[in-house]
């Protein structure tokens, strides 16, 4: 797969995730894929088990992709995952093999208030955006 094809597959994956289309959402994974959540130390093996783990979640989920970046077999997606109206910032690192995801690690972070000690150094980003370096 070339990079454009992978990017399109990732966009399709996240759009399906947002729409709770569990069949399309999981087309991107190999049958032997592994999903790892470091914060809870959970490892889920197999595309079927990954799909089932997401199907049985009772929360209403929404995905807002901020950025997809990568090339070759390594891709990173930054997104806001909203569970029942509460946003969580997330990063998904996907490793591809034979055109499908073989390993995924997802990290989650809650929003926090800016530290007063650095207030004079920061600019506020628009809500839900990823800061970019100006060229």
Tab-separated table of N, CA and C in Angstrom:
chain	number	residue	atom	x	y	z
A	1	UNK	N	0.846	-1.191	0.000
A	1	UNK	CA	0.000	0.000	0.000
A	1	UNK	C	0.882	1.242	0.000
A	2	UNK	N	0.501	2.217	-0.800
A	2	UNK	CA	1.233	3.474	-0.750
A	2	UNK	C	0.625	4.373	0.329
A	3	UNK	N	1.313	5.456	0.635
A	3	UNK	CA	0.888	6.318	1.736
A	3	UNK	C	-0.510	6.902	1.527
A	4	UNK	N	-0.845	7.266	0.295
A	4	UNK	CA	-2.172	7.834	0.035
A	4	UNK	C	-3.269	6.801	0.310
A	5	UNK	N	-3.019	5.556	-0.042
A	5	UNK	CA	-3.988	4.485	0.194
A	5	UNK	C	-4.171	4.244	1.689
A	6	UNK	N	-3.064	4.270	2.440
A	6	UNK	CA	-3.147	4.088	3.896
A	6	UNK	C	-3.915	5.250	4.519
A	7	UNK	N	-3.605	6.476	4.100
A	7	UNK	CA	-4.306	7.648	4.636
A	7	UNK	C	-5.815	7.542	4.387
A	8	UNK	N	-6.199	7.119	3.199
A	8	UNK	CA	-7.621	6.958	2.888
A	8	UNK	C	-8.248	5.862	3.743
A	9	UNK	N	-7.507	4.765	3.979
A	9	UNK	CA	-8.019	3.688	4.837
A	9	UNK	C	-8.204	4.184	6.269
A	10	UNK	N	-7.279	4.999	6.744
A	10	UNK	CA	-7.395	5.558	8.097
A	10	UNK	C	-8.585	6.514	8.193
A	11	UNK	N	-8.762	7.346	7.200
A	11	UNK	CA	-9.911	8.260	7.211
A	11	UNK	C	-11.217	7.469	7.217
A	12	UNK	N	-11.274	6.418	6.424
A	12	UNK	CA	-12.472	5.554	6.400
A	12	UNK	C	-12.686	4.913	7.771
A	13	UNK	N	-11.606	4.445	8.395
A	13	UNK	CA	-11.668	3.830	9.721
A	13	UNK	C	-12.252	4.805	10.746
A	14	UNK	N	-11.717	6.039	10.794
A	14	UNK	CA	-12.174	7.004	11.803
A	14	UNK	C	-13.594	7.484	11.516
A	15	UNK	N	-13.947	7.619	10.251
A	15	UNK	CA	-15.329	7.988	9.921
A	15	UNK	C	-16.291	6.884	10.365
A	16	UNK	N	-15.911	5.637	10.143
A	16	UNK	CA	-16.752	4.509	10.581
A	16	UNK	C	-16.809	4.445	12.104
A	17	UNK	N	-15.682	4.744	12.768
A	17	UNK	CA	-15.667	4.778	14.238
A	17	UNK	C	-16.666	5.808	14.737
A	18	UNK	N	-16.654	6.986	14.125
A	18	UNK	CA	-17.559	8.057	14.539
A	18	UNK	C	-19.018	7.682	14.306
A	19	UNK	N	-19.275	6.903	13.256
A	19	UNK	CA	-20.641	6.509	12.918
A	19	UNK	C	-21.082	5.218	13.610
A	20	UNK	N	-20.212	4.649	14.464
A	20	UNK	CA	-20.479	3.362	15.120
A	20	UNK	C	-20.786	2.263	14.104
A	21	UNK	N	-20.083	2.321	12.976
A	21	UNK	CA	-20.181	1.278	11.960
A	21	UNK	C	-19.066	0.271	12.258
A	22	UNK	N	-19.360	-0.688	13.117
A	22	UNK	CA	-18.337	-1.595	13.637
A	22	UNK	C	-17.736	-2.506	12.567
A	23	UNK	N	-18.497	-2.832	11.544
A	23	UNK	CA	-17.955	-3.684	10.467
A	23	UNK	C	-16.876	-2.928	9.701
A	24	UNK	N	-17.206	-1.746	9.196
A	24	UNK	CA	-16.242	-0.960	8.420
A	24	UNK	C	-15.078	-0.505	9.301
A	25	UNK	N	-15.376	-0.129	10.533
A	25	UNK	CA	-14.332	0.335	11.455
A	25	UNK	C	-13.209	-0.686	11.600
A	26	UNK	N	-13.533	-1.955	11.558
A	26	UNK	CA	-12.544	-2.992	11.838
A	26	UNK	C	-11.975	-3.680	10.601
A	27	UNK	N	-12.364	-3.214	9.418
A	27	UNK	CA	-11.789	-3.744	8.177
A	27	UNK	C	-10.290	-3.479	8.094
A	28	UNK	N	-9.817	-2.445	8.762
A	28	UNK	CA	-8.422	-2.013	8.683
A	28	UNK	C	-7.465	-2.969	9.408
A	29	UNK	N	-7.996	-3.821	10.291
A	29	UNK	CA	-7.157	-4.693	11.117
A	29	UNK	C	-6.912	-6.054	10.469
A	30	UNK	N	-5.704	-6.558	10.659
A	30	UNK	CA	-5.430	-7.955	10.299
A	30	UNK	C	-6.147	-8.852	11.305
A	31	UNK	N	-6.380	-10.090	10.937
A	31	UNK	CA	-7.050	-11.028	11.843
A	31	UNK	C	-6.264	-11.235	13.134
A	32	UNK	N	-4.926	-11.122	13.071
A	32	UNK	CA	-4.079	-11.343	14.246
A	32	UNK	C	-3.616	-10.040	14.909
A	33	UNK	N	-4.321	-8.945	14.639
A	33	UNK	CA	-3.943	-7.644	15.197
A	33	UNK	C	-3.976	-7.657	16.729
A	34	UNK	N	-3.175	-6.758	17.311
A	34	UNK	CA	-3.138	-6.580	18.760
A	34	UNK	C	-3.385	-5.108	19.064
A	35	UNK	N	-4.311	-4.852	19.998
A	35	UNK	CA	-4.622	-3.510	20.470
A	35	UNK	C	-4.154	-3.405	21.912
A	36	UNK	N	-3.407	-2.332	22.209
A	36	UNK	CA	-2.859	-2.156	23.552
A	36	UNK	C	-3.270	-0.798	24.106
A	37	UNK	N	-3.794	-0.812	25.338
A	37	UNK	CA	-4.127	0.395	26.092
A	37	UNK	C	-3.151	0.478	27.272
A	38	UNK	N	-2.060	1.250	27.167
A	38	UNK	CA	-1.064	1.292	28.239
A	38	UNK	C	-1.621	1.767	29.586
A	39	UNK	N	-2.564	2.703	29.578
A	39	UNK	CA	-3.044	3.261	30.837
A	39	UNK	C	-3.819	2.256	31.679
A	40	UNK	N	-4.467	1.298	31.035
A	40	UNK	CA	-5.184	0.264	31.786
A	40	UNK	C	-4.465	-1.081	31.716
A	41	UNK	N	-3.348	-1.103	30.981
A	41	UNK	CA	-2.550	-2.314	30.794
A	41	UNK	C	-3.371	-3.461	30.206
A	42	UNK	N	-4.255	-3.108	29.252
A	42	UNK	CA	-5.069	-4.108	28.567
A	42	UNK	C	-4.477	-4.383	27.188
A	43	UNK	N	-4.410	-5.638	26.843
A	43	UNK	CA	-3.977	-6.066	25.512
A	43	UNK	C	-5.081	-6.959	24.959
A	44	UNK	N	-5.571	-6.599	23.789
A	44	UNK	CA	-6.641	-7.367	23.159
A	44	UNK	C	-6.095	-7.946	21.862
A	45	UNK	N	-6.150	-9.264	21.765
A	45	UNK	CA	-5.590	-9.963	20.598
A	45	UNK	C	-6.696	-10.418	19.655
A	46	UNK	N	-6.484	-10.122	18.389
A	46	UNK	CA	-7.385	-10.601	17.344
A	46	UNK	C	-8.421	-9.566	16.934
A	47	UNK	N	-8.596	-9.438	15.637
A	47	UNK	CA	-9.553	-8.472	15.090
A	47	UNK	C	-10.949	-8.686	15.665
A	48	UNK	N	-11.384	-9.916	15.746
A	48	UNK	CA	-12.722	-10.213	16.268
A	48	UNK	C	-12.869	-9.701	17.706
A	49	UNK	N	-11.865	-9.934	18.542
A	49	UNK	CA	-11.933	-9.502	19.942
A	49	UNK	C	-11.864	-7.982	20.063
A	50	UNK	N	-11.074	-7.344	19.211
A	50	UNK	CA	-11.013	-5.875	19.216
A	50	UNK	C	-12.389	-5.320	18.865
A	51	UNK	N	-12.989	-5.868	17.832
A	51	UNK	CA	-14.311	-5.407	17.417
A	51	UNK	C	-15.344	-5.647	18.520
A	52	UNK	N	-15.330	-6.814	19.108
A	52	UNK	CA	-16.302	-7.107	20.171
A	52	UNK	C	-16.120	-6.173	21.361
A	53	UNK	N	-14.865	-5.872	21.716
A	53	UNK	CA	-14.616	-4.987	22.861
A	53	UNK	C	-15.236	-3.614	22.647
A	54	UNK	N	-15.275	-3.170	21.412
A	54	UNK	CA	-15.853	-1.857	21.108
A	54	UNK	C	-17.368	-1.939	20.948
A	55	UNK	N	-17.849	-3.059	20.469
A	55	UNK	CA	-19.292	-3.237	20.273
A	55	UNK	C	-20.037	-3.266	21.610
A	56	UNK	N	-19.424	-3.864	22.633
A	56	UNK	CA	-20.110	-4.014	23.919
A	56	UNK	C	-20.013	-2.779	24.814
A	57	UNK	N	-19.236	-1.771	24.420
A	57	UNK	CA	-19.153	-0.555	25.235
A	57	UNK	C	-20.506	0.154	25.223
A	58	UNK	N	-21.010	0.517	26.387
A	58	UNK	CA	-22.331	1.135	26.443
A	58	UNK	C	-22.330	2.631	26.122
A	59	UNK	N	-21.158	3.253	26.067
A	59	UNK	CA	-21.078	4.704	25.880
A	59	UNK	C	-21.418	5.120	24.454
A	60	UNK	N	-21.993	6.310	24.348
A	60	UNK	CA	-22.163	6.937	23.043
A	60	UNK	C	-20.840	7.617	22.721
A	61	UNK	N	-20.233	7.239	21.601
A	61	UNK	CA	-18.908	7.730	21.254
A	61	UNK	C	-18.964	8.598	20.008
A	62	UNK	N	-18.107	9.611	19.984
A	62	UNK	CA	-17.897	10.446	18.808
A	62	UNK	C	-16.395	10.634	18.641
A	63	UNK	N	-15.935	10.636	17.413
A	63	UNK	CA	-14.521	10.791	17.093
A	63	UNK	C	-14.340	12.025	16.221
A	64	UNK	N	-13.450	12.915	16.629
A	64	UNK	CA	-13.102	14.079	15.825
A	64	UNK	C	-11.604	14.027	15.579
A	65	UNK	N	-11.222	13.673	14.365
A	65	UNK	CA	-9.805	13.540	14.030
A	65	UNK	C	-9.198	14.925	13.874
A	66	UNK	N	-8.077	15.132	14.546
A	66	UNK	CA	-7.338	16.384	14.472
A	66	UNK	C	-6.228	16.320	13.423
A	67	UNK	N	-5.569	15.146	13.364
A	67	UNK	CA	-4.433	15.015	12.452
A	67	UNK	C	-4.109	13.543	12.248
A	68	UNK	N	-3.746	13.208	11.026
A	68	UNK	CA	-3.213	11.891	10.692
A	68	UNK	C	-1.858	12.142	10.049
A	69	UNK	N	-0.844	11.484	10.593
A	69	UNK	CA	0.504	11.677	10.071
A	69	UNK	C	1.233	10.343	10.066
A	70	UNK	N	2.046	10.128	9.058
A	70	UNK	CA	2.810	8.898	8.999
A	70	UNK	C	3.290	8.613	7.599
A	71	UNK	N	3.945	7.479	7.464
A	71	UNK	CA	4.372	6.987	6.159
A	71	UNK	C	4.780	5.533	6.326
A	72	UNK	N	4.761	4.840	5.211
A	72	UNK	CA	5.145	3.438	5.258
A	72	UNK	C	4.242	2.640	6.182
A	73	UNK	N	4.852	1.947	7.133
A	73	UNK	CA	4.118	1.061	8.036
A	73	UNK	C	3.779	1.675	9.391
A	74	UNK	N	4.078	2.968	9.620
A	74	UNK	CA	3.823	3.590	10.922
A	74	UNK	C	3.009	4.869	10.755
A	75	UNK	N	1.847	4.894	11.415
A	75	UNK	CA	0.925	6.027	11.303
A	75	UNK	C	0.399	6.425	12.679
A	76	UNK	N	0.217	7.733	12.862
A	76	UNK	CA	-0.292	8.288	14.114
A	76	UNK	C	-1.521	9.133	13.808
A	77	UNK	N	-2.564	8.901	14.586
A	77	UNK	CA	-3.779	9.715	14.486
A	77	UNK	C	-3.998	10.407	15.823
A	78	UNK	N	-4.208	11.704	15.777
A	78	UNK	CA	-4.588	12.467	16.973
A	78	UNK	C	-6.074	12.778	16.826
A	79	UNK	N	-6.830	12.548	17.897
A	79	UNK	CA	-8.261	12.787	17.808
A	79	UNK	C	-8.837	13.101	19.179
A	80	UNK	N	-10.035	13.642	19.155
A	80	UNK	CA	-10.797	13.848	20.376
A	80	UNK	C	-11.879	12.778	20.380
A	81	UNK	N	-11.869	11.968	21.419
A	81	UNK	CA	-12.871	10.926	21.601
A	81	UNK	C	-13.830	11.426	22.673
A	82	UNK	N	-15.081	11.571	22.288
A	82	UNK	CA	-16.087	12.065	23.222
A	82	UNK	C	-16.975	10.907	23.639
A	83	UNK	N	-16.927	10.591	24.938
A	83	UNK	CA	-17.768	9.549	25.521
A	83	UNK	C	-18.907	10.235	26.264
A	84	UNK	N	-20.129	9.970	25.841
A	84	UNK	CA	-21.301	10.538	26.516
A	84	UNK	C	-21.155	12.039	26.752
A	85	UNK	N	-20.625	12.745	25.750
A	85	UNK	CA	-20.504	14.193	25.818
A	85	UNK	C	-19.253	14.714	26.504
A	86	UNK	N	-18.396	13.851	27.015
A	86	UNK	CA	-17.183	14.277	27.724
A	86	UNK	C	-15.969	13.999	26.831
A	87	UNK	N	-15.242	15.070	26.401
A	87	UNK	CA	-14.122	14.875	25.491
A	87	UNK	C	-12.858	14.373	26.193
A	88	UNK	N	-12.152	13.494	25.518
A	88	UNK	CA	-10.849	12.996	25.943
A	88	UNK	C	-9.930	13.089	24.735
A	89	UNK	N	-8.727	13.578	24.957
A	89	UNK	CA	-7.758	13.694	23.875
A	89	UNK	C	-7.048	12.352	23.732
A	90	UNK	N	-6.863	11.908	22.489
A	90	UNK	CA	-6.319	10.573	22.266
A	90	UNK	C	-5.324	10.562	21.109
A	91	UNK	N	-4.414	9.605	21.206
A	91	UNK	CA	-3.442	9.350	20.142
A	91	UNK	C	-3.475	7.855	19.864
A	92	UNK	N	-3.559	7.514	18.590
A	92	UNK	CA	-3.518	6.126	18.154
A	92	UNK	C	-2.272	5.943	17.297
A	93	UNK	N	-1.449	4.985	17.672
A	93	UNK	CA	-0.257	4.644	16.896
A	93	UNK	C	-0.532	3.294	16.259
A	94	UNK	N	-0.542	3.268	14.939
A	94	UNK	CA	-0.856	2.040	14.207
A	94	UNK	C	0.346	1.592	13.381
A	95	UNK	N	0.655	0.320	13.519
A	95	UNK	CA	1.700	-0.301	12.717
A	95	UNK	C	1.033	-1.212	11.697
A	96	UNK	N	1.385	-1.034	10.438
A	96	UNK	CA	0.801	-1.809	9.354
A	96	UNK	C	1.743	-2.926	8.910
A	97	UNK	N	1.156	-4.017	8.487
A	97	UNK	CA	1.881	-5.124	7.873
A	97	UNK	C	0.947	-5.727	6.833
A	98	UNK	N	1.454	-5.912	5.646
A	98	UNK	CA	0.652	-6.485	4.572
A	98	UNK	C	-0.623	-5.671	4.319
A	99	UNK	N	-0.527	-4.347	4.478
A	99	UNK	CA	-1.637	-3.465	4.163
A	99	UNK	C	-2.713	-3.322	5.211
A	100	UNK	N	-2.526	-3.928	6.372
A	100	UNK	CA	-3.523	-3.829	7.450
A	100	UNK	C	-2.812	-3.580	8.777
A	101	UNK	N	-3.577	-3.110	9.755
A	101	UNK	CA	-3.012	-2.834	11.080
A	101	UNK	C	-2.725	-4.145	11.793
A	102	UNK	N	-1.490	-4.277	12.271
A	102	UNK	CA	-1.103	-5.461	13.031
A	102	UNK	C	-0.944	-5.120	14.517
A	103	UNK	N	-0.555	-3.876	14.812
A	103	UNK	CA	-0.427	-3.399	16.200
A	103	UNK	C	-0.981	-1.990	16.304
A	104	UNK	N	-1.750	-1.757	17.357
A	104	UNK	CA	-2.237	-0.411	17.649
A	104	UNK	C	-2.076	-0.166	19.132
A	105	UNK	N	-1.565	1.018	19.454
A	105	UNK	CA	-1.488	1.473	20.840
A	105	UNK	C	-2.271	2.773	20.918
A	106	UNK	N	-3.174	2.866	21.899
A	106	UNK	CA	-3.960	4.082	22.085
A	106	UNK	C	-3.675	4.687	23.457
A	107	UNK	N	-3.389	5.998	23.443
A	107	UNK	CA	-3.155	6.764	24.663
A	107	UNK	C	-4.281	7.778	24.817
A	108	UNK	N	-4.733	7.991	26.053
A	108	UNK	CA	-5.830	8.909	26.343
A	108	UNK	C	-5.398	9.918	27.407
A	109	UNK	N	-5.858	11.153	27.248
A	109	UNK	CA	-5.522	12.201	28.218
A	109	UNK	C	-6.719	13.122	28.409
A	110	UNK	N	-6.984	13.446	29.650
A	110	UNK	CA	-8.053	14.388	29.962
A	110	UNK	C	-7.527	15.816	29.852
A	111	UNK	N	-8.438	16.727	29.590
A	111	UNK	CA	-8.114	18.140	29.530
A	111	UNK	C	-7.697	18.615	30.920
A	112	UNK	N	-6.798	19.598	30.977
A	112	UNK	CA	-6.425	20.217	32.246
A	112	UNK	C	-6.284	21.714	32.058
A	113	UNK	N	-6.378	22.443	33.145
A	113	UNK	CA	-6.295	23.893	33.114
A	113	UNK	C	-4.846	24.340	32.925
A	114	UNK	N	-4.643	25.450	32.209
A	114	UNK	CA	-3.289	25.962	32.013
A	114	UNK	C	-2.649	26.350	33.344
A	115	UNK	N	-1.347	26.166	33.429
A	115	UNK	CA	-0.605	26.526	34.644
A	115	UNK	C	-0.346	28.033	34.666
A	116	UNK	N	-0.678	28.704	35.754
A	116	UNK	CA	-0.449	30.143	35.850
A	116	UNK	C	1.024	30.525	35.659
A	117	UNK	N	1.933	29.657	36.047
A	117	UNK	CA	3.357	29.978	35.967
A	117	UNK	C	3.858	30.166	34.538
A	118	UNK	N	3.152	29.659	33.556
A	118	UNK	CA	3.595	29.826	32.175
A	118	UNK	C	2.619	30.655	31.334
A	119	UNK	N	1.676	31.304	31.989
A	119	UNK	CA	0.651	32.069	31.280
A	119	UNK	C	1.253	33.113	30.335
A	120	UNK	N	2.360	33.724	30.729
A	120	UNK	CA	2.987	34.755	29.897
A	120	UNK	C	3.701	34.175	28.669
A	121	UNK	N	3.797	32.866	28.563
A	121	UNK	CA	4.523	32.214	27.471
A	121	UNK	C	3.619	31.550	26.431
A	122	UNK	N	2.342	31.436	26.741
A	122	UNK	CA	1.470	30.634	25.878
A	122	UNK	C	0.449	31.467	25.133
A	123	UNK	N	-0.026	30.901	24.061
A	123	UNK	CA	-1.165	31.451	23.342
A	123	UNK	C	-2.240	30.382	23.373
A	124	UNK	N	-3.462	30.763	23.437
A	124	UNK	CA	-4.546	29.799	23.475
A	124	UNK	C	-4.860	29.341	22.057
A	125	UNK	N	-4.854	28.037	21.860
A	125	UNK	CA	-5.246	27.464	20.575
A	125	UNK	C	-6.760	27.462	20.499
A	126	UNK	N	-7.273	27.474	19.294
A	126	UNK	CA	-8.717	27.315	19.154
A	126	UNK	C	-9.090	25.959	19.706
A	127	UNK	N	-10.207	25.890	20.364
A	127	UNK	CA	-10.664	24.645	20.977
A	127	UNK	C	-10.700	23.510	19.950
A	128	UNK	N	-10.073	22.383	20.320
A	128	UNK	CA	-10.105	21.202	19.480
A	128	UNK	C	-9.142	21.214	18.309
A	129	UNK	N	-8.170	22.138	18.291
A	129	UNK	CA	-7.221	22.157	17.194
A	129	UNK	C	-5.837	21.734	17.662
A	130	UNK	N	-5.028	21.303	16.714
A	130	UNK	CA	-3.651	20.928	17.001
A	130	UNK	C	-2.767	22.082	16.531
A	131	UNK	N	-1.923	22.640	17.431
A	131	UNK	CA	-1.048	23.755	17.021
A	131	UNK	C	-0.112	23.327	15.890
A	132	UNK	N	0.146	24.229	14.992
A	132	UNK	CA	1.032	24.005	13.855
A	132	UNK	C	2.165	25.026	13.875
A	133	UNK	N	3.314	24.604	13.392
A	133	UNK	CA	4.434	25.521	13.232
A	133	UNK	C	4.157	26.345	11.986
A	134	UNK	N	4.279	27.647	12.118
A	134	UNK	CA	4.066	28.550	10.985
A	134	UNK	C	5.278	28.514	10.071
A	135	UNK	N	5.027	28.387	8.777
A	135	UNK	CA	6.133	28.365	7.797
A	135	UNK	C	6.340	29.742	7.228
